[in-house]
Coordinates of C-alpha atoms and ligand atoms in Angstrom, one line a residue:
M23 CA -52.4 1.4 34.9
S24 CA -51.3 5.0 33.6
T25 CA -53.2 6.2 30.7
S26 CA -50.2 5.8 29.0
T27 CA -49.8 2.1 29.6
V28 CA -52.7 1.5 28.8
A29 CA -52.6 3.3 25.2
R30 CA -49.3 1.6 24.8
A31 CA -50.7 -1.9 25.5
R32 CA -53.2 -1.2 22.6
A33 CA -50.8 0.0 19.8
I34 CA -49.6 -2.2 17.7
R35 CA -45.9 -2.9 17.8
W36 CA -44.2 -0.8 15.3
W37 CA -40.2 -1.4 16.4
D38 CA -41.1 -6.0 17.4
H39 CA -39.6 -7.1 14.2
V40 CA -35.9 -4.8 14.7
T41 CA -33.3 -6.2 15.7
P42 CA -30.0 -4.2 16.8
A43 CA -27.4 -2.9 14.5
P44 CA -23.7 -5.1 13.8
K45 CA -21.1 -2.4 16.0
D46 CA -18.9 0.2 13.6
P47 CA -15.7 -1.4 14.1
I48 CA -13.9 2.1 14.6
N49 CA -16.9 3.7 17.0
S50 CA -16.8 0.7 19.3
V51 CA -12.6 0.7 19.6
T52 CA -13.4 3.8 21.2
E53 CA -16.5 2.5 23.2
A54 CA -14.5 -0.4 24.4
F55 CA -11.8 2.5 25.6
L56 CA -13.7 4.7 27.1
A57 CA -15.7 2.0 29.0
D58 CA -12.0 0.5 30.4
P59 CA -11.6 2.3 34.0
C60 CA -7.5 1.4 33.6
P61 CA -5.6 5.2 33.8
Y62 CA -2.6 3.9 31.5
K63 CA -4.4 2.8 28.9
I64 CA -3.8 3.7 25.3
N65 CA -6.6 4.6 22.0
L66 CA -5.2 3.5 19.1
G67 CA -8.7 3.0 17.2
V68 CA -10.1 5.9 15.4
G69 CA -7.9 8.4 13.2
A70 CA -7.5 11.7 14.6
Y71 CA -4.9 13.5 16.1
R72 CA -3.5 14.0 19.0
D73 CA -0.2 15.8 20.3
D74 CA 2.2 14.3 22.4
E75 CA 0.1 14.0 25.0
G76 CA -1.9 12.2 23.4
K77 CA -4.4 15.2 23.9
P78 CA -7.1 16.6 20.8
I79 CA -5.4 20.2 19.3
V80 CA -6.9 23.4 19.5
L81 CA -4.3 24.6 16.2
Q82 CA -2.9 27.8 16.6
C83 CA -4.3 28.4 12.8
V84 CA -7.6 27.5 14.2
R85 CA -7.6 30.2 16.4
E86 CA -6.5 32.7 14.7
A87 CA -9.3 32.5 12.0
Q88 CA -11.6 32.1 15.4
A89 CA -10.3 35.9 16.6
K90 CA -11.2 37.2 13.1
I91 CA -14.2 35.3 11.9
E92 CA -15.8 36.2 16.0
S93 CA -17.8 39.4 14.1
S94 CA -20.0 37.0 12.6
N95 CA -23.3 35.7 12.3
F96 CA -23.2 32.3 12.7
L97 CA -27.4 32.1 13.6
E98 CA -27.8 32.9 9.9
S99 CA -28.4 30.4 7.4
N100 CA -25.6 29.6 4.6
S101 CA -25.5 32.2 2.3
T102 CA -23.7 31.3 -0.8
A103 CA -21.3 33.8 -0.8
V104 CA -20.1 31.4 2.7
S105 CA -20.4 28.2 0.6
S106 CA -18.7 28.9 -2.6
K107 CA -15.4 30.6 -1.1
L108 CA -15.3 26.6 0.7
V109 CA -15.6 25.5 -2.1
E110 CA -13.1 27.7 -4.7
E111 CA -10.1 27.4 -2.2
S112 CA -10.6 23.9 -1.3
A113 CA -10.7 23.3 -5.1
K114 CA -7.5 24.8 -4.3
L115 CA -6.1 23.2 -2.7
V116 CA -6.5 19.5 -4.6
Y117 CA -6.6 21.2 -7.9
G118 CA -4.0 23.8 -7.5
E119 CA -3.3 27.1 -7.2
D120 CA -3.2 28.4 -10.5
S121 CA -5.6 25.3 -12.4
D122 CA -7.4 25.7 -15.1
V123 CA -10.0 23.7 -14.0
I124 CA -10.9 26.6 -11.7
K125 CA -9.9 29.5 -13.7
E126 CA -12.7 28.1 -16.5
G127 CA -15.2 26.9 -14.0
R128 CA -15.7 23.6 -14.8
F129 CA -16.6 22.0 -11.8
A130 CA -19.3 21.1 -9.5
G131 CA -18.3 21.8 -6.3
V132 CA -20.3 22.0 -3.1
P133 CA -19.5 22.0 0.8
A134 CA -20.6 18.8 2.4
L135 CA -20.8 17.3 6.1
S136 CA -16.7 17.0 6.3
G137 CA -15.9 13.4 4.0
T138 CA -18.5 11.1 5.3
G139 CA -20.8 13.6 3.9
A140 CA -18.7 14.5 0.9
C141 CA -18.3 10.8 0.3
H142 CA -22.0 10.1 0.6
L143 CA -23.4 12.9 -1.8
F144 CA -20.9 11.7 -4.2
A145 CA -22.7 8.3 -4.1
E146 CA -26.4 9.3 -4.3
L147 CA -24.9 11.5 -6.9
Q148 CA -23.4 8.3 -8.6
R149 CA -26.7 6.0 -8.1
R150 CA -28.9 8.9 -9.4
L151 CA -27.0 10.0 -12.9
Y152 CA -25.9 6.5 -12.8
P153 CA -28.1 3.2 -11.7
N154 CA -26.4 0.5 -12.9
S155 CA -23.2 1.5 -12.5
R156 CA -20.7 0.4 -9.4
I157 CA -18.4 1.1 -7.3
Y158 CA -14.8 -0.2 -7.0
L159 CA -13.2 0.2 -4.2
P160 CA -10.1 -1.3 -2.3
D161 CA -9.1 -4.1 -1.0
P162 CA -9.4 -2.8 1.9
T163 CA -10.2 -0.1 2.6
W164 CA -12.0 2.3 5.1
S165 CA -15.3 0.3 6.6
N166 CA -17.7 2.9 6.2
H167 CA -16.6 3.4 2.6
H168 CA -18.6 0.0 2.2
N169 CA -21.7 1.4 3.8
I170 CA -22.0 4.6 2.1
W171 CA -22.5 3.4 -1.2
R172 CA -24.4 -0.1 0.8
D173 CA -26.5 2.4 1.7
A174 CA -26.9 4.5 -1.7
H175 CA -28.1 1.2 -3.4
V176 CA -25.1 1.5 -5.3
A177 CA -23.3 -2.2 -6.5
K178 CA -20.2 -2.5 -5.3
K179 CA -17.2 -4.7 -6.0
T180 CA -13.8 -5.2 -4.5
F181 CA -10.6 -4.3 -6.9
R182 CA -6.8 -5.7 -5.0
Y183 CA -5.2 -3.2 -3.7
Y184 CA -2.6 -4.7 -0.5
H185 CA -0.3 -7.5 0.0
P186 CA -0.1 -9.3 3.3
D187 CA 3.2 -10.6 2.7
S188 CA 5.3 -7.9 1.5
K189 CA 3.1 -5.2 2.9
G190 CA 2.9 -3.2 0.2
L191 CA 1.1 -2.4 -2.7
D192 CA -0.1 -5.1 -4.9
F193 CA 0.2 -3.2 -8.2
M194 CA -0.3 -6.2 -10.9
A195 CA -3.1 -7.8 -9.5
L196 CA -4.6 -3.6 -9.3
M197 CA -4.0 -3.1 -12.6
D198 CA -5.6 -6.5 -13.8
D199 CA -8.7 -5.8 -11.6
V200 CA -8.2 -2.2 -13.2
K201 CA -8.2 -3.5 -16.8
N202 CA -10.5 -6.6 -16.2
A203 CA -13.8 -4.2 -14.4
P204 CA -16.1 -3.2 -17.3
D205 CA -15.2 0.1 -19.5
G206 CA -16.6 2.9 -18.1
S207 CA -16.5 1.9 -14.3
F208 CA -16.5 3.9 -11.4
F209 CA -13.1 3.9 -8.9
L210 CA -12.8 5.3 -5.5
L211 CA -8.6 5.6 -5.0
H212 CA -7.4 7.3 -1.8
P213 CA -5.0 9.9 -3.4
C214 CA -2.4 9.6 -0.2
A215 CA -2.0 8.3 3.1
H216 CA -4.6 5.2 2.1
N217 CA -6.8 4.3 5.3
P218 CA -6.1 1.5 6.6
T219 CA -2.9 0.0 5.6
G220 CA -0.7 3.5 4.8
V221 CA 0.2 2.7 1.4
D222 CA 0.2 4.6 -1.3
P223 CA 1.3 3.6 -4.9
S224 CA 5.2 5.6 -6.3
Y225 CA 4.6 8.4 -9.0
E226 CA 5.1 6.1 -11.3
Q227 CA 2.7 3.9 -10.6
W228 CA 0.2 6.5 -10.2
K229 CA 1.1 7.8 -13.6
E230 CA 0.7 4.0 -15.0
I231 CA -2.9 4.4 -13.1
S232 CA -4.0 7.6 -14.8
S233 CA -2.9 5.9 -18.1
L234 CA -4.7 2.4 -18.2
F235 CA -8.1 4.7 -16.7
K236 CA -7.7 6.4 -19.7
V237 CA -7.7 3.0 -21.5
K238 CA -10.8 1.7 -20.2
N239 CA -12.4 5.3 -19.3
H240 CA -12.8 4.9 -16.0
F241 CA -14.0 7.1 -14.1
P242 CA -11.7 8.1 -10.7
F243 CA -13.4 9.7 -7.2
F244 CA -10.7 11.0 -5.2
D245 CA -11.4 10.4 -1.0
M246 CA -8.9 12.4 0.4
A247 CA -9.0 12.4 4.5
Y248 CA -5.3 12.6 4.9
Q249 CA -3.8 15.5 2.8
G250 CA -0.8 16.2 4.3
F251 CA -0.4 13.6 6.6
A252 CA 1.4 11.5 4.0
S253 CA 4.7 13.5 3.2
G254 CA 3.5 16.6 5.4
D255 CA 3.6 18.7 2.4
L256 CA -0.3 19.1 1.0
E257 CA 0.7 20.0 -2.6
R258 CA 3.1 16.7 -2.3
D259 CA 0.0 14.7 -1.6
A260 CA -2.1 15.8 -3.9
R261 CA -0.1 14.8 -7.0
A262 CA -2.0 11.7 -8.3
I263 CA -4.7 13.8 -8.2
R264 CA -2.4 16.3 -10.1
I265 CA -1.5 13.4 -12.8
F266 CA -4.8 12.3 -13.4
L267 CA -5.7 15.7 -14.0
E268 CA -3.0 16.8 -16.5
D269 CA -4.0 13.6 -18.4
G270 CA -7.3 15.2 -19.0
H271 CA -9.4 12.5 -16.6
L272 CA -12.6 13.9 -15.2
I273 CA -12.7 13.6 -11.9
G274 CA -14.2 13.8 -8.5
C275 CA -13.5 14.2 -5.3
A276 CA -14.2 14.3 -1.2
Q277 CA -12.1 16.5 1.0
S278 CA -12.3 16.5 5.1
F279 CA -10.6 19.0 7.0
A280 CA -11.2 17.2 10.3
K281 CA -7.9 16.0 10.5
N282 CA -5.6 18.3 8.8
M283 CA -7.1 21.4 10.4
G284 CA -8.1 19.4 13.3
L285 CA -11.3 20.1 13.3
Y286 CA -13.3 16.6 13.9
G287 CA -16.3 17.9 16.1
H288 CA -17.3 20.6 13.0
R289 CA -17.6 18.3 10.6
V290 CA -16.2 20.3 7.3
G291 CA -15.9 19.1 4.2
C292 CA -16.0 19.8 0.0
L293 CA -16.9 17.5 -2.5
S294 CA -15.8 18.7 -6.1
V295 CA -16.7 16.9 -9.5
L296 CA -14.6 18.1 -12.9
C297 CA -17.0 18.6 -15.6
D298 CA -16.1 18.9 -19.4
D299 CA -17.8 23.1 -19.3
K300 CA -19.0 25.2 -17.5
T301 CA -22.9 24.3 -18.2
Q302 CA -22.6 20.8 -17.2
A303 CA -20.9 21.9 -14.0
V304 CA -23.9 23.7 -14.1
A305 CA -26.2 21.2 -14.0
I306 CA -24.1 18.7 -11.9
K307 CA -23.6 21.7 -8.9
S308 CA -27.8 22.0 -9.1
Q309 CA -28.1 18.3 -8.5
L310 CA -25.5 18.2 -5.5
Q311 CA -27.4 21.0 -3.9
Q312 CA -30.7 18.9 -4.6
I313 CA -29.4 16.1 -3.1
A314 CA -27.9 17.9 -0.3
R315 CA -31.3 20.1 1.0
T316 CA -32.6 16.4 1.5
M317 CA -30.2 15.8 3.7
Y318 CA -29.7 18.1 5.6
G319 CA -31.0 21.1 4.4
S320 CA -27.7 23.7 4.9
P321 CA -24.3 22.4 6.5
P322 CA -22.5 23.9 9.8
I323 CA -21.6 27.8 9.3
H324 CA -19.3 27.8 12.2
G325 CA -17.0 25.2 10.3
I326 CA -17.2 26.2 7.1
L327 CA -16.2 30.1 7.9
L328 CA -13.4 28.6 10.2
V329 CA -11.7 26.3 7.4
S330 CA -12.5 29.4 3.8
K331 CA -10.3 32.5 7.1
I332 CA -7.6 30.0 7.4
L333 CA -7.4 28.5 3.7
S334 CA -7.7 32.4 2.4
D335 CA -5.6 34.4 4.6
P336 CA -2.0 34.2 3.2
D337 CA -0.7 34.3 6.9
I338 CA -3.2 32.1 8.9
K339 CA -2.7 29.7 5.8
A340 CA 1.5 30.1 6.0
T341 CA 0.7 29.1 9.9
W342 CA -1.8 26.0 8.6
L343 CA 0.7 24.7 6.2
K344 CA 3.2 24.7 9.1
E345 CA 1.1 23.1 12.5
V346 CA 0.3 20.5 9.8
K347 CA 3.8 19.4 8.9
V348 CA 4.6 19.7 12.4
M349 CA 1.5 16.8 13.1
A350 CA 3.2 15.0 10.1
T351 CA 6.3 15.0 11.2
R352 CA 5.6 13.9 15.0
V353 CA 3.6 10.5 12.9
Q354 CA 6.9 9.8 11.3
R355 CA 8.9 9.8 14.6
M356 CA 6.0 7.5 16.5
R357 CA 7.0 5.1 13.4
A358 CA 10.7 5.3 13.8
A359 CA 10.3 5.2 17.8
L360 CA 8.4 2.2 17.6
R361 CA 10.1 0.2 15.0
D362 CA 13.3 0.6 17.0
S363 CA 11.7 0.0 20.0
L364 CA 10.7 -3.0 19.0
E365 CA 13.8 -4.1 17.4
K366 CA 14.9 -3.1 20.8
L367 CA 13.2 -6.0 22.6
G368 CA 15.1 -8.3 20.0
S369 CA 12.1 -9.2 18.4
S370 CA 12.8 -11.5 16.0
L371 CA 9.3 -10.3 13.6
D372 CA 10.5 -7.7 10.6
W373 CA 9.3 -4.2 11.5
Q374 CA 9.6 -2.3 8.2
H375 CA 6.5 -1.5 7.5
I376 CA 5.7 0.7 10.3
T377 CA 8.3 3.0 9.0
N378 CA 8.1 2.4 5.3
Q379 CA 4.1 3.0 5.3
V380 CA 2.6 6.7 5.4
G381 CA 0.2 8.3 7.0
M382 CA -2.0 7.8 9.7
F383 CA -2.1 4.6 10.1
C384 CA 0.1 1.5 10.3
F385 CA -1.2 -1.6 9.2
S386 CA 0.8 -4.0 11.6
G387 CA 0.0 -7.6 10.8
L388 CA -1.7 -8.2 14.3
T389 CA -3.9 -10.7 14.5
P390 CA -7.6 -10.2 16.0
D391 CA -6.0 -12.2 18.8
E392 CA -3.3 -10.7 19.0
V393 CA -5.5 -7.3 19.2
D394 CA -8.0 -8.8 21.8
R395 CA -5.2 -9.7 24.0
L396 CA -3.8 -6.0 23.9
A397 CA -7.3 -4.9 24.7
K398 CA -7.4 -7.4 27.4
E399 CA -4.0 -7.6 29.2
F400 CA -2.5 -4.1 28.4
H401 CA -5.4 -1.9 27.7
I402 CA -4.2 -0.9 24.5
Y403 CA -7.3 -0.4 22.3
M404 CA -7.2 -1.0 18.2
T405 CA -9.4 -1.9 15.4
Y406 CA -9.4 -5.7 15.1
D407 CA -7.5 -6.1 11.3
G408 CA -4.6 -4.6 13.5
R409 CA -4.6 -1.1 12.2
I410 CA -3.0 1.9 14.7
S411 CA -3.4 5.0 14.8
M412 CA -0.2 5.9 15.0
A413 CA -1.6 9.9 16.2
G414 CA -2.3 8.6 19.6
V415 CA 1.3 6.9 19.8
T416 CA 3.4 9.6 22.1
T417 CA 7.0 10.0 23.6
K418 CA 5.5 8.1 26.5
N419 CA 3.2 5.8 25.6
V420 CA 5.5 4.7 22.7
D421 CA 8.2 1.8 24.4
Y422 CA 5.0 0.5 26.9
L423 CA 2.9 -0.1 23.3
A424 CA 5.8 -2.0 21.7
N425 CA 6.6 -4.2 25.0
A426 CA 2.8 -4.8 24.8
I427 CA 2.9 -6.3 20.5
H428 CA 6.6 -8.1 22.1
E429 CA 4.5 -9.8 24.5
V430 CA 1.8 -10.8 22.0
T431 CA 3.3 -11.5 19.2
A432 CA 6.3 -13.7 21.2
S433 CA 3.9 -17.3 19.3
D434 CA 4.0 -15.8 15.7
Q435 CA 8.1 -14.6 16.7
D436 CA 8.8 -18.7 17.6
A437 CA 6.5 -19.7 15.0
K438 CA 9.3 -18.3 12.9
V439 CA 12.5 -18.9 14.3
L440 CA 11.3 -22.8 14.0
C441 CA 10.8 -22.2 10.6
N442 CA 14.5 -20.7 9.6
L443 CA 15.7 -23.5 11.9
R444 CA 13.4 -26.2 9.5
A445 CA 15.3 -23.7 6.0
Ligands
LIG15 N1 -12.4 8.6 4.3 C1 -11.0 8.6 4.5 C2 -10.4 7.4 3.9 C3 -11.1 8.5 6.3 O1 -10.6 7.2 6.8 C4 -12.8 8.7 6.9 C5 -12.2 9.1 8.6 C6 -12.8 9.6 6.1 C7 -13.2 9.4 4.6 C8 -14.6 10.3 7.4 O2 -13.6 11.8 7.8 P1 -14.5 12.9 8.2 O3 -14.2 13.5 7.4 O4 -14.1 12.4 9.6 O5 -15.5 12.5 7.7 N2 -11.1 8.2 8.9 C9 -11.2 8.2 10.8 C10 -12.3 8.9 11.5 C11 -13.6 7.3 11.4 O6 -13.6 6.7 11.0 O7 -14.1 8.7 11.5 C12 -11.1 6.3 10.8 O8 -11.1 5.6 9.9 O9 -10.9 6.0 11.6

């Protein structure tokens, strides 16, 4: 026996009680996809942008920014000036270029490890400052929201959001749940391109939601992971936040540049929290900095420099805005193509929701069994809730996808025909 085996045999068995954590519903789709040797497999799981060849892209604005920051010292730790630039430019994107909040310095902002890290920082801040509060999450929502607030030890509740029959917003139920929550509750809202449903409130509905939040003194926390992907226009996609701003709410906002700049691997994001005055902003910022310092010190600097350059250089920013529009338009085109293809195949099911929904995802209505068949028989991978990442649909694979969906929904179609005959 080697010395290390003897030593190991004597050691306390530290990890015997540990069982594997449940698989992440999104990452496990990627794992299953990677393990499939089929040459024509399709990954419609993770919400990351792909071009019409199904490949991740490096945007032109990123290349231009990279060329300009080439001489930066990436090995130095994150300087205050670099972080402040990212925070200020990010805040302008959500609150508006001329926003008073920014002019008056009434917000606390810190760079974050992409959207996930920004949500986590806020959840930690919430626990620290309001230990007995809870967070209201939409039902459904991005699965990781549940994990983030669970791990921050903040109690959670859901509020109704989506109606499976209409495949649209359940506005009455949403308003009821907002009304019935205790005054002064924290609510997480997706300001645009709701994940996973692709269903957003209309402008008028946002106004009503904001008014009710005012009456109830609720705190709106916006998770902005897809700015630009709903309409192709970053300003338009920020309008929900602007309504709340105009109504005088204090807001929290998590921003991610993973999708709209194609920088998933760089993990660049920002968390901002609006305050009543500068003194509060200084205090909140220092709390956030302390939380970040214990979690990861400071974020990697390369991505921060890239994003700051893209946002602060007018020419590069103009290129970016055009590229966002191109990405959003491609996704919209694929929605139309998928619906068209299903209708041409003679599907008797209603596929209007594919084009009614917005953003990166289509909440298809496919059942877990149908999703399973798509993977096993057609090598098409998506999450079990039937969410299709439209960014993975291309001109080449859209008809194959439609055919496969048509096949696995055959019994739903028969049931519908039968139902119509009986009626
Ligand atoms: N918020 C929402 C609503 C969201 O969909 C994501 C990512 C994030 C935050 C996190 O973004 P990031 O900047 O990558 O940390 N969603 C996609 C990717 C993922 O889960 O990792 C997805 O739902 O597929």
